[in-house]
Short mmCIF file of C-alpha atoms and ligand atoms in Angstrom, two decimals:
data_model
loop_
_atom_site.label_atom_id
_atom_site.label_comp_id
_atom_site.label_asym_id
_atom_site.label_seq_id
_atom_site.Cartn_x
_atom_site.Cartn_y
_atom_site.Cartn_z
CA MET O 15 43.69 65.41 63.08
CA ASN O 16 44.06 67.04 66.48
CA VAL O 17 47.84 67.17 66.08
CA ALA O 18 47.35 68.88 62.71
CA ASP O 19 44.89 71.38 64.24
CA THR O 20 47.35 72.16 67.03
CA GLU O 21 50.09 72.79 64.47
CA ARG O 22 47.82 75.24 62.62
CA ALA O 23 46.78 76.97 65.83
CA ALA O 24 50.42 77.42 66.87
CA THR O 25 51.34 78.76 63.41
CA GLY O 26 48.59 81.41 63.54
CA LEU O 27 49.36 82.40 67.11
CA ARG O 28 53.08 82.78 66.51
CA ALA O 29 52.33 84.95 63.46
CA SER O 30 50.24 87.14 65.81
CA GLY O 31 53.14 87.62 68.21
CA TYR O 32 52.60 84.75 70.65
CA ASP O 33 55.30 82.28 71.56
CA LEU O 34 55.10 78.72 72.87
CA CYS O 35 56.53 78.23 76.35
CA ALA O 36 57.84 75.15 78.04
CA SER O 37 55.28 74.77 80.81
CA GLU O 38 51.69 75.65 81.51
CA GLN O 39 52.74 77.32 84.80
CA GLU O 40 54.60 80.11 83.02
CA ALA O 41 52.04 80.51 80.20
CA ASP O 42 49.76 83.55 79.93
CA VAL O 43 47.36 81.56 77.77
CA VAL O 44 46.65 77.84 77.97
CA LEU O 45 44.59 76.19 75.23
CA LEU O 46 43.33 72.62 75.54
CA ASN O 47 42.71 71.00 72.18
CA THR O 48 40.08 68.36 72.82
CA CYS O 49 38.72 65.09 71.45
CA SER O 50 35.17 63.86 71.99
CA VAL O 51 35.20 60.50 70.21
CA ARG O 52 34.89 58.74 73.56
CA GLU O 53 33.51 59.95 76.87
CA LYS O 54 36.76 59.37 78.76
CA ALA O 55 38.67 61.88 76.62
CA GLU O 56 35.92 64.41 77.20
CA ARG O 57 36.00 63.96 80.99
CA LYS O 58 39.78 64.40 81.08
CA VAL O 59 39.46 67.99 79.84
CA PHE O 60 37.77 69.15 83.01
CA THR O 61 40.32 67.38 85.21
CA ARG O 62 43.11 69.11 83.25
CA ILE O 63 41.49 72.54 83.61
CA GLY O 64 41.39 72.05 87.39
CA GLU O 65 45.06 70.97 87.42
CA ILE O 66 46.15 73.98 85.35
CA ARG O 67 44.31 76.43 87.57
CA SER O 68 45.67 74.98 90.79
CA ALA O 69 49.24 74.80 89.43
CA SER O 70 49.21 78.45 88.47
CA GLU O 71 47.64 80.19 91.43
CA GLY O 72 48.69 83.82 91.54
CA HIS O 73 49.52 83.89 87.80
CA LYS O 74 46.59 85.40 85.93
CA LYS O 75 46.04 83.52 82.70
CA VAL O 76 43.50 82.89 79.99
CA VAL O 77 42.33 79.27 79.81
CA GLY O 78 40.59 78.16 76.63
CA VAL O 79 39.02 74.96 75.36
CA MET O 80 39.24 74.34 71.63
CA GLY O 81 38.36 71.42 69.33
CA CYS O 82 35.53 68.90 69.43
CA VAL O 83 34.45 69.23 73.07
CA ALA O 84 34.30 73.02 72.62
CA GLN O 85 32.18 72.68 69.47
CA LEU O 86 29.73 70.23 71.07
CA GLU O 87 29.42 71.61 74.57
CA GLY O 88 29.65 75.32 73.73
CA ASP O 89 28.24 77.53 76.43
CA SER O 90 27.81 74.66 78.89
CA ILE O 91 31.61 74.50 79.33
CA PHE O 92 31.41 77.85 81.13
CA GLN O 93 28.83 76.35 83.48
CA GLN O 94 30.80 73.15 84.07
CA SER O 95 34.01 75.05 84.72
CA SER O 96 33.74 78.65 85.84
CA THR O 97 37.46 79.16 85.31
CA VAL O 98 37.31 78.75 81.51
CA ASP O 99 37.56 82.07 79.64
CA LEU O 100 37.40 80.92 76.05
CA VAL O 101 35.52 78.29 74.00
CA VAL O 102 36.76 77.85 70.41
CA GLY O 103 34.97 75.46 68.03
CA THR O 104 36.52 73.19 65.41
CA ARG O 105 36.18 75.71 62.58
CA ALA O 106 37.43 78.79 64.46
CA THR O 107 41.16 77.94 64.68
CA ASP O 108 42.08 80.82 62.37
CA ARG O 109 40.34 83.32 64.65
CA LEU O 110 42.16 82.23 67.83
CA ALA O 111 44.38 85.30 68.15
CA SER O 112 41.51 87.78 68.06
CA LEU O 113 39.45 85.63 70.47
CA ILE O 114 42.34 85.48 72.94
CA LYS O 115 42.75 89.23 72.67
CA ARG O 116 39.10 89.75 73.61
CA ALA O 117 39.53 87.50 76.66
CA ARG O 118 42.75 89.27 77.70
CA ASP O 119 41.02 92.61 77.31
CA GLY O 120 38.61 91.52 80.00
CA GLU O 121 35.64 90.15 78.03
CA ARG O 122 34.14 87.20 79.89
CA LYS O 123 33.03 83.91 78.33
CA VAL O 124 34.34 84.49 74.82
CA MET O 125 32.96 81.84 72.44
CA ASP O 126 33.18 81.13 68.69
CA LEU O 127 31.41 78.08 67.25
CA ALA O 128 30.94 79.57 63.79
CA GLU O 129 31.90 78.18 60.40
CA ARG O 130 35.34 78.44 58.83
CA ASP O 131 36.01 81.63 56.82
CA PRO O 132 36.23 80.89 53.07
CA ASP O 133 39.75 82.32 52.92
CA ASP O 134 41.02 80.47 56.01
CA SER O 135 44.69 79.65 55.85
CA TRP O 136 45.87 76.04 55.97
CA ASP O 137 49.48 77.09 56.36
CA VAL O 138 51.56 75.30 58.94
CA SER O 139 54.98 76.66 59.74
CA PRO O 140 57.72 73.99 59.77
CA VAL O 141 58.64 75.10 63.31
CA GLU O 142 55.25 73.93 64.56
CA ARG O 143 55.21 70.57 62.77
CA HIS O 144 55.35 67.57 65.09
CA SER O 145 58.37 66.21 63.19
CA PRO O 146 61.06 67.73 60.96
CA HIS O 147 60.73 64.75 58.60
CA ILE O 148 57.01 63.88 58.54
CA ALA O 149 54.07 66.21 57.89
CA PHE O 150 50.32 65.77 58.24
CA ILE O 151 48.25 67.30 55.46
CA PRO O 152 44.48 67.51 55.98
CA ILE O 153 42.73 66.88 52.65
CA ILE O 154 39.13 66.60 53.90
CA GLU O 155 37.40 67.72 57.09
CA GLY O 156 34.17 66.59 58.68
CA CYS O 157 32.00 63.55 58.02
CA ASN O 158 28.70 62.85 56.21
CA LYS O 159 28.42 59.20 57.20
CA PHE O 160 26.42 59.48 60.44
CA CYS O 161 27.35 56.06 61.83
CA SER O 162 24.97 55.64 64.75
CA PHE O 163 27.75 55.55 67.41
CA CYS O 164 29.85 58.43 66.16
CA ILE O 165 30.00 62.04 67.26
CA VAL O 166 32.26 63.29 64.45
CA PRO O 167 29.53 64.61 62.07
CA TYR O 168 28.28 66.77 64.96
CA SER O 169 31.68 67.93 66.21
CA ARG O 170 33.35 68.50 62.86
CA GLY O 171 30.41 69.20 60.57
CA ARG O 172 29.92 68.05 56.99
CA GLU O 173 32.65 66.89 54.64
CA ARG O 174 34.64 69.66 52.95
CA SER O 175 37.55 68.79 50.66
CA ARG O 176 40.49 71.04 49.96
CA PRO O 177 41.30 71.77 46.30
CA ALA O 178 43.97 69.40 44.98
CA ASN O 179 46.24 72.20 43.72
CA LEU O 180 46.64 73.54 47.29
CA ILE O 181 47.50 70.05 48.56
CA VAL O 182 50.04 69.54 45.77
CA ASP O 183 51.57 73.02 46.39
CA GLU O 184 51.91 72.19 50.10
CA ILE O 185 53.65 68.90 49.32
CA ASN O 186 56.03 70.62 46.89
CA SER O 187 57.06 73.17 49.49
CA LEU O 188 57.48 70.46 52.16
CA GLN O 189 59.75 68.60 49.79
CA ARG O 190 61.86 71.72 49.26
CA LEU O 191 62.15 71.93 53.06
CA GLY O 192 63.49 68.36 53.17
CA TYR O 193 60.41 66.47 54.47
CA LYS O 194 60.54 62.80 53.55
CA GLU O 195 57.04 61.61 54.38
CA ILE O 196 53.56 63.08 54.32
CA HIS O 197 50.29 61.71 55.64
CA LEU O 198 47.13 62.77 53.83
CA ILE O 199 44.64 62.93 56.68
CA GLY O 200 40.89 63.19 57.16
CA GLN O 201 38.04 61.36 58.88
CA ASN O 202 37.40 59.62 55.55
CA VAL O 203 40.18 60.48 53.10
CA ASN O 204 38.75 58.35 50.33
CA SER O 205 35.48 60.32 50.36
CA TYR O 206 37.58 63.23 49.00
CA ARG O 207 35.42 65.26 46.63
CA PRO O 208 36.64 68.81 45.97
CA ARG O 209 34.31 71.37 44.40
CA VAL O 210 36.89 72.21 41.75
CA GLU O 211 39.05 70.13 39.41
CA THR O 212 42.11 72.35 39.84
CA GLY O 213 45.17 70.21 40.43
CA LEU O 214 43.55 66.97 39.25
CA GLU O 215 43.69 67.75 35.52
CA GLY O 216 45.76 65.17 33.73
CA PHE O 217 45.41 62.58 36.49
CA ALA O 218 43.03 59.77 35.61
CA GLY O 219 41.24 57.58 38.11
CA ALA O 220 37.90 56.09 39.08
CA THR O 221 37.35 58.49 42.01
CA PRO O 222 38.61 61.97 42.95
CA PHE O 223 40.67 60.35 45.72
CA SER O 224 42.47 57.91 43.46
CA ARG O 225 43.15 60.84 41.09
CA LEU O 226 44.52 62.82 44.02
CA LEU O 227 46.76 59.90 44.98
CA ARG O 228 48.24 59.93 41.46
CA ALA O 229 48.62 63.73 41.58
CA VAL O 230 50.46 63.69 44.91
CA ALA O 231 52.60 60.73 43.84
CA ALA O 232 53.73 62.80 40.84
CA THR O 233 55.28 65.38 43.20
CA GLY O 234 58.05 62.86 43.92
CA MET O 235 57.64 63.15 47.71
CA PRO O 236 59.51 59.97 48.81
CA ARG O 237 56.80 58.52 51.06
CA ILE O 238 53.06 59.18 51.04
CA LYS O 239 50.66 57.60 53.53
CA PHE O 240 46.94 58.27 53.98
CA THR O 241 44.46 57.67 56.78
CA THR O 242 41.57 56.96 57.49
CA SER O 243 39.71 55.22 54.67
CA PHE O 244 35.98 54.48 54.83
CA PRO O 245 35.06 50.96 53.62
CA ARG O 246 32.01 51.92 51.51
CA ASP O 247 34.10 54.42 49.51
CA PHE O 248 37.13 52.15 49.15
CA HIS O 249 37.38 51.79 45.37
CA PRO O 250 39.76 49.12 43.95
CA ASP O 251 41.39 51.93 41.94
CA ILE O 252 43.09 53.02 45.19
CA VAL O 253 45.02 49.73 45.14
CA ALA O 254 45.76 50.22 41.43
CA ALA O 255 47.20 53.69 42.21
CA ILE O 256 49.39 52.23 44.97
CA GLU O 257 50.61 49.47 42.65
CA ALA O 258 51.60 52.01 40.00
CA ASN O 259 53.42 54.44 42.33
CA GLU O 260 56.10 53.21 44.67
CA ASN O 261 56.04 56.38 46.78
CA LEU O 262 52.42 55.61 47.75
CA CYS O 263 53.17 53.53 50.82
CA ASP O 264 52.11 49.91 51.30
CA TRP O 265 49.66 50.44 54.17
CA VAL O 266 45.85 50.72 54.29
CA HIS O 267 43.85 51.53 57.44
CA LEU O 268 40.27 50.38 56.86
CA PRO O 269 38.05 50.44 59.99
CA VAL O 270 35.50 47.61 60.05
CA GLN O 271 33.98 48.19 63.55
CA SER O 272 32.25 44.77 63.68
CA GLY O 273 32.17 41.41 61.91
CA SER O 274 28.42 40.95 62.37
CA ASP O 275 25.98 42.16 59.70
CA ARG O 276 23.32 42.68 62.36
CA VAL O 277 25.60 45.03 64.32
CA LEU O 278 26.93 46.76 61.19
CA LYS O 279 23.35 47.53 60.21
CA ARG O 280 22.54 49.01 63.62
CA MET O 281 25.80 50.96 63.42
CA ARG O 282 24.57 52.35 60.05
CA ARG O 283 27.94 51.69 58.49
CA GLY O 284 26.54 51.24 54.98
CA HIS O 285 28.59 48.08 54.42
CA THR O 286 28.13 44.40 55.18
CA ARG O 287 30.75 41.89 56.25
CA SER O 288 30.97 40.56 52.70
CA ASP O 289 31.26 44.08 51.15
CA TYR O 290 34.16 44.66 53.50
CA LEU O 291 35.80 41.32 52.76
CA GLU O 292 35.55 42.05 49.02
CA ARG O 293 37.65 45.18 49.56
CA ILE O 294 40.10 43.24 51.69
CA ALA O 295 40.42 40.59 48.97
CA ARG O 296 41.54 43.30 46.50
CA ILE O 297 44.03 44.67 49.03
CA LYS O 298 45.42 41.20 49.80
CA SER O 299 45.67 40.22 46.13
CA SER O 300 47.79 43.26 45.32
CA LYS O 301 51.13 42.57 43.69
CA ARG O 302 52.66 44.67 46.49
CA ARG O 303 52.22 43.26 50.00
CA LEU O 304 49.98 45.89 51.58
CA ALA O 305 49.86 46.14 55.37
CA LEU O 306 46.32 46.25 56.68
CA THR O 307 45.06 47.78 59.95
CA THR O 308 41.58 48.39 61.33
CA ASP O 309 39.40 49.73 64.17
CA VAL O 310 36.87 47.58 66.05
CA ILE O 311 34.25 48.61 68.60
CA VAL O 312 33.34 45.95 71.17
CA GLY O 313 30.16 46.02 73.24
CA PHE O 314 28.00 48.07 70.88
CA PRO O 315 24.42 48.14 72.26
CA GLY O 316 22.71 44.84 71.44
CA GLU O 317 25.96 43.04 70.47
CA THR O 318 25.35 39.39 71.39
CA ALA O 319 27.94 36.72 72.12
CA GLU O 320 27.24 35.38 68.62
CA ASP O 321 27.81 38.82 67.04
CA PHE O 322 31.08 39.09 68.90
CA GLN O 323 32.14 35.63 67.65
CA GLN O 324 31.70 36.97 64.14
CA THR O 325 34.02 39.87 64.91
CA LEU O 326 36.60 37.39 66.22
CA SER O 327 36.33 35.28 63.08
CA LEU O 328 36.59 38.33 60.81
CA VAL O 329 39.69 39.53 62.62
CA GLU O 330 41.26 36.08 62.23
CA GLU O 331 40.29 35.92 58.58
CA CYS O 332 41.74 39.36 57.73
CA SER O 333 45.03 38.73 59.51
CA TYR O 334 45.54 42.40 60.31
CA ASP O 335 48.97 43.93 60.83
CA SER O 336 47.50 45.86 63.74
CA LEU O 337 44.15 46.49 65.38
CA TYR O 338 42.76 49.39 67.41
CA ILE O 339 40.08 48.10 69.78
CA PHE O 340 37.58 50.47 71.44
CA LYS O 341 34.99 49.68 74.07
CA TYR O 342 31.72 51.25 72.95
CA SER O 343 31.26 54.63 74.57
CA LYS O 344 27.84 56.26 74.57
CA ARG O 345 27.93 59.70 72.92
CA ARG O 346 25.06 62.02 73.73
CA GLY O 347 23.20 63.20 70.62
CA THR O 348 24.09 60.17 68.47
CA PRO O 349 21.33 57.69 67.45
CA ALA O 350 22.98 54.81 69.36
CA ALA O 351 22.71 56.78 72.61
CA ASP O 352 18.97 55.89 72.53
CA PHE O 353 19.59 52.16 72.03
CA ASP O 354 19.39 49.86 75.04
CA ASP O 355 22.97 49.42 76.22
CA THR O 356 22.73 45.68 76.85
CA VAL O 357 26.44 44.94 77.19
CA SER O 358 27.77 45.46 80.71
CA GLU O 359 31.09 47.15 81.37
CA SER O 360 32.62 43.84 82.50
CA GLU O 361 31.43 42.07 79.34
CA LYS O 362 32.95 44.88 77.26
CA THR O 363 36.25 44.38 79.07
CA GLU O 364 36.09 40.59 78.55
CA ARG O 365 35.42 41.02 74.84
CA PHE O 366 38.17 43.62 74.57
CA LEU O 367 40.70 41.23 76.15
CA GLU O 368 39.56 38.22 74.12
CA LEU O 369 39.85 40.16 70.87
CA GLU O 370 43.21 41.55 71.90
CA ASN O 371 44.41 37.99 72.50
CA VAL O 372 43.22 36.72 69.14
CA GLN O 373 44.89 39.68 67.43
CA ARG O 374 48.16 39.16 69.35
CA THR O 375 48.44 35.56 68.09
CA SER O 376 47.71 36.59 64.55
CA GLN O 377 49.93 39.68 64.72
CA GLU O 378 52.88 37.67 66.00
CA LYS O 379 52.70 35.56 62.84
CA VAL O 380 52.44 38.69 60.65
CA TYR O 381 55.42 40.33 62.37
CA SER O 382 57.62 37.18 62.37
CA ALA O 383 57.14 36.91 58.61
CA TYR O 384 59.17 40.13 58.29
CA ILE O 385 62.30 38.45 59.70
CA GLY O 386 64.84 38.20 56.89
CA ARG O 387 63.14 40.90 54.80
CA THR O 388 64.64 44.32 54.12
CA LEU O 389 62.35 47.27 54.81
CA SER O 390 62.71 50.89 53.82
CA VAL O 391 62.67 52.84 57.08
CA LEU O 392 62.64 56.58 57.76
CA ALA O 393 64.96 57.19 60.73
CA GLU O 394 62.82 59.52 62.85
CA ARG O 395 64.64 59.90 66.16
CA GLN O 396 66.73 58.28 68.87
CA SER O 397 64.97 55.32 70.45
CA SER O 398 63.64 55.97 73.96
CA ARG O 399 64.97 52.54 75.03
CA SER O 400 68.60 52.89 73.96
CA GLU O 401 70.85 55.82 73.12
CA SER O 402 72.67 53.83 70.46
CA ASP O 403 69.46 52.95 68.61
CA LEU O 404 67.27 54.87 66.21
CA THR O 405 63.56 54.35 65.67
CA GLY O 406 61.34 54.99 62.71
CA HIS O 407 58.53 53.59 60.61
CA SER O 408 58.68 51.40 57.55
CA THR O 409 56.62 52.17 54.45
CA CYS O 410 54.23 49.47 55.77
CA HIS O 411 53.93 51.58 58.95
CA LYS O 412 55.70 49.23 61.36
CA VAL O 413 57.83 50.66 64.14
CA VAL O 414 61.39 49.57 63.36
CA ASN O 415 64.34 49.96 65.78
CA PHE O 416 67.95 49.61 64.70
CA ALA O 417 71.47 50.57 65.76
CA GLY O 418 72.48 53.96 64.41
CA ASP O 419 73.56 57.44 65.45
CA GLU O 420 71.85 60.81 65.18
CA SER O 421 73.66 61.72 61.95
CA LEU O 422 71.23 59.32 60.22
CA GLU O 423 68.08 61.03 61.51
CA GLY O 424 65.85 62.06 58.61
CA GLU O 425 67.42 59.49 56.25
CA ILE O 426 65.52 56.73 54.51
CA LEU O 427 67.47 53.53 55.16
CA ASN O 428 67.31 49.88 54.18
CA VAL O 429 66.98 47.82 57.32
CA LEU O 430 67.24 44.03 57.38
CA ILE O 431 64.78 42.70 59.95
CA THR O 432 66.35 40.30 62.44
CA GLU O 433 63.83 40.20 65.29
CA ALA O 434 60.07 40.63 65.70
CA LYS O 435 58.22 41.71 68.85
CA THR O 436 54.42 42.00 69.09
CA ASN O 437 54.26 45.66 68.09
CA SER O 438 57.70 46.43 66.68
CA LEU O 439 60.55 45.07 64.61
CA TYR O 440 64.30 45.18 65.16
CA GLY O 441 66.96 45.12 62.47
CA THR O 442 70.30 46.28 61.12
CA ILE O 443 71.07 48.82 58.44
CA VAL O 444 72.19 47.08 55.27
CA ASN O 445 73.06 50.19 53.33
CA SER O 446 72.99 53.74 54.58
CA ARG O 447 70.51 55.09 52.04
CA ALA O 448 67.52 53.30 50.58
N1 SAM M 510 35.94 57.80 60.08
C1 SAM M 510 36.49 56.56 60.41
C2 SAM M 510 35.45 55.45 60.20
O1 SAM M 510 34.38 55.55 60.78
O2 SAM M 510 35.69 54.47 59.50
C3 SAM M 510 37.04 56.53 61.86
C4 SAM M 510 37.13 57.80 62.67
S1 SAM M 510 36.94 57.72 64.45
C5 SAM M 510 37.48 59.26 64.88
C6 SAM M 510 38.14 56.62 65.03
C7 SAM M 510 37.61 55.37 65.68
O3 SAM M 510 37.05 55.67 66.95
C8 SAM M 510 36.49 54.70 64.92
O4 SAM M 510 36.92 53.96 63.84
C9 SAM M 510 35.83 53.86 66.00
O5 SAM M 510 36.38 52.57 66.06
C10 SAM M 510 36.14 54.63 67.29
N2 SAM M 510 34.90 55.25 67.83
C11 SAM M 510 34.16 56.21 67.28
N3 SAM M 510 33.07 56.46 68.05
C12 SAM M 510 33.13 55.62 69.10
C13 SAM M 510 32.29 55.37 70.23
N4 SAM M 510 31.17 56.03 70.42
N5 SAM M 510 32.69 54.43 71.11
C14 SAM M 510 33.83 53.73 70.94
N6 SAM M 510 34.65 53.91 69.88
C15 SAM M 510 34.31 54.84 68.97
#
């Protein structure tokens, strides 16, 4: 989501006459786009501001903080760092150029934490996209779930869905530009609920999101991925839509956070272990093999050794393709910040490592099972390890490396998997175009 926001910010700024430069030293304006999901990310911002200022002594520049930390901390950023000129909240990206102008004209402490304008542009210029082959498309912003640990509803506000016709139009123009893969993104993509039907007419489905999936599949974009899904809103019709449309990729990211009902309740997730496992059963019983990934928080306040055992057993049972593990980080203003933080830092680290170990064993089995199979891979770029190799992702979102030259970049290729590592696969091209 932050990458997508940066792409939009760069698009708007370039349209206003700004240009991106290669280093922060030579820049007249430096903007830090920030994340506040965990405390560590938040702290890094202030270290970076100090580094930027000291690296550019003598060169007068505007330094701004945008994104989630800006939205949450507001005015207090100016107190914490007297060298910041600009604070730009999560819904003010479209107003960046005029805010920068005010700061450059000499106004001190320029701040905008206001709501998005109704006619805000979602345009992203292809020059600013992070890849010439893959594009991120936000379909929903914000969050209404209020999980007790999570800062997102406060930093990004309530859920707002973009009309389906705008999403479909964007995909059509990306396809004309030669993009091969899009990712529908949002904090909870499957909570998608636009105010208007436009663009969904003629597409049946049990939820607006599964209708959207069918509408975007009909564009013919070769590969469509979506992330993140929220378990409570994960309707089986999503799997039915994937089964009926090959260009909807075979990967679901469904964060569980914990395997213990007691912890899930205190997290206010709105799902139990068995609700979650029911959704997993539908995913696993699909006639397509769907890759499954998740997020887990270890060391949530009050998490006992027994609760943690239940997380371990759930992770083993689900046999995830990949797992993102987070140590609980207290976020000021969230309900969990008032809970007694009973799990020490060293216990959090122990649990993190134990879970990582369990996942590694299970993941090695998952990855080895790909040996001998042919995957459809989008060749994204030269591998950083070897000049004669290319790297890309499969439709099941595995990193796949294979021998090939740059003329194949941007092509979708069939790759026969010959070797599996813990987090990546290696193979050979079996025909040049999938
Ligand atoms: N909306 C998605 C959901 O809740 O299912 C996930 C969005 S969140 C930006 C990404 C991940 O960060 C979460 O799934 C969670 O595992 C982790 N996270 C969020 N708040 C956290 C906290 N206070 N401490 C540690 N990890 C956290």
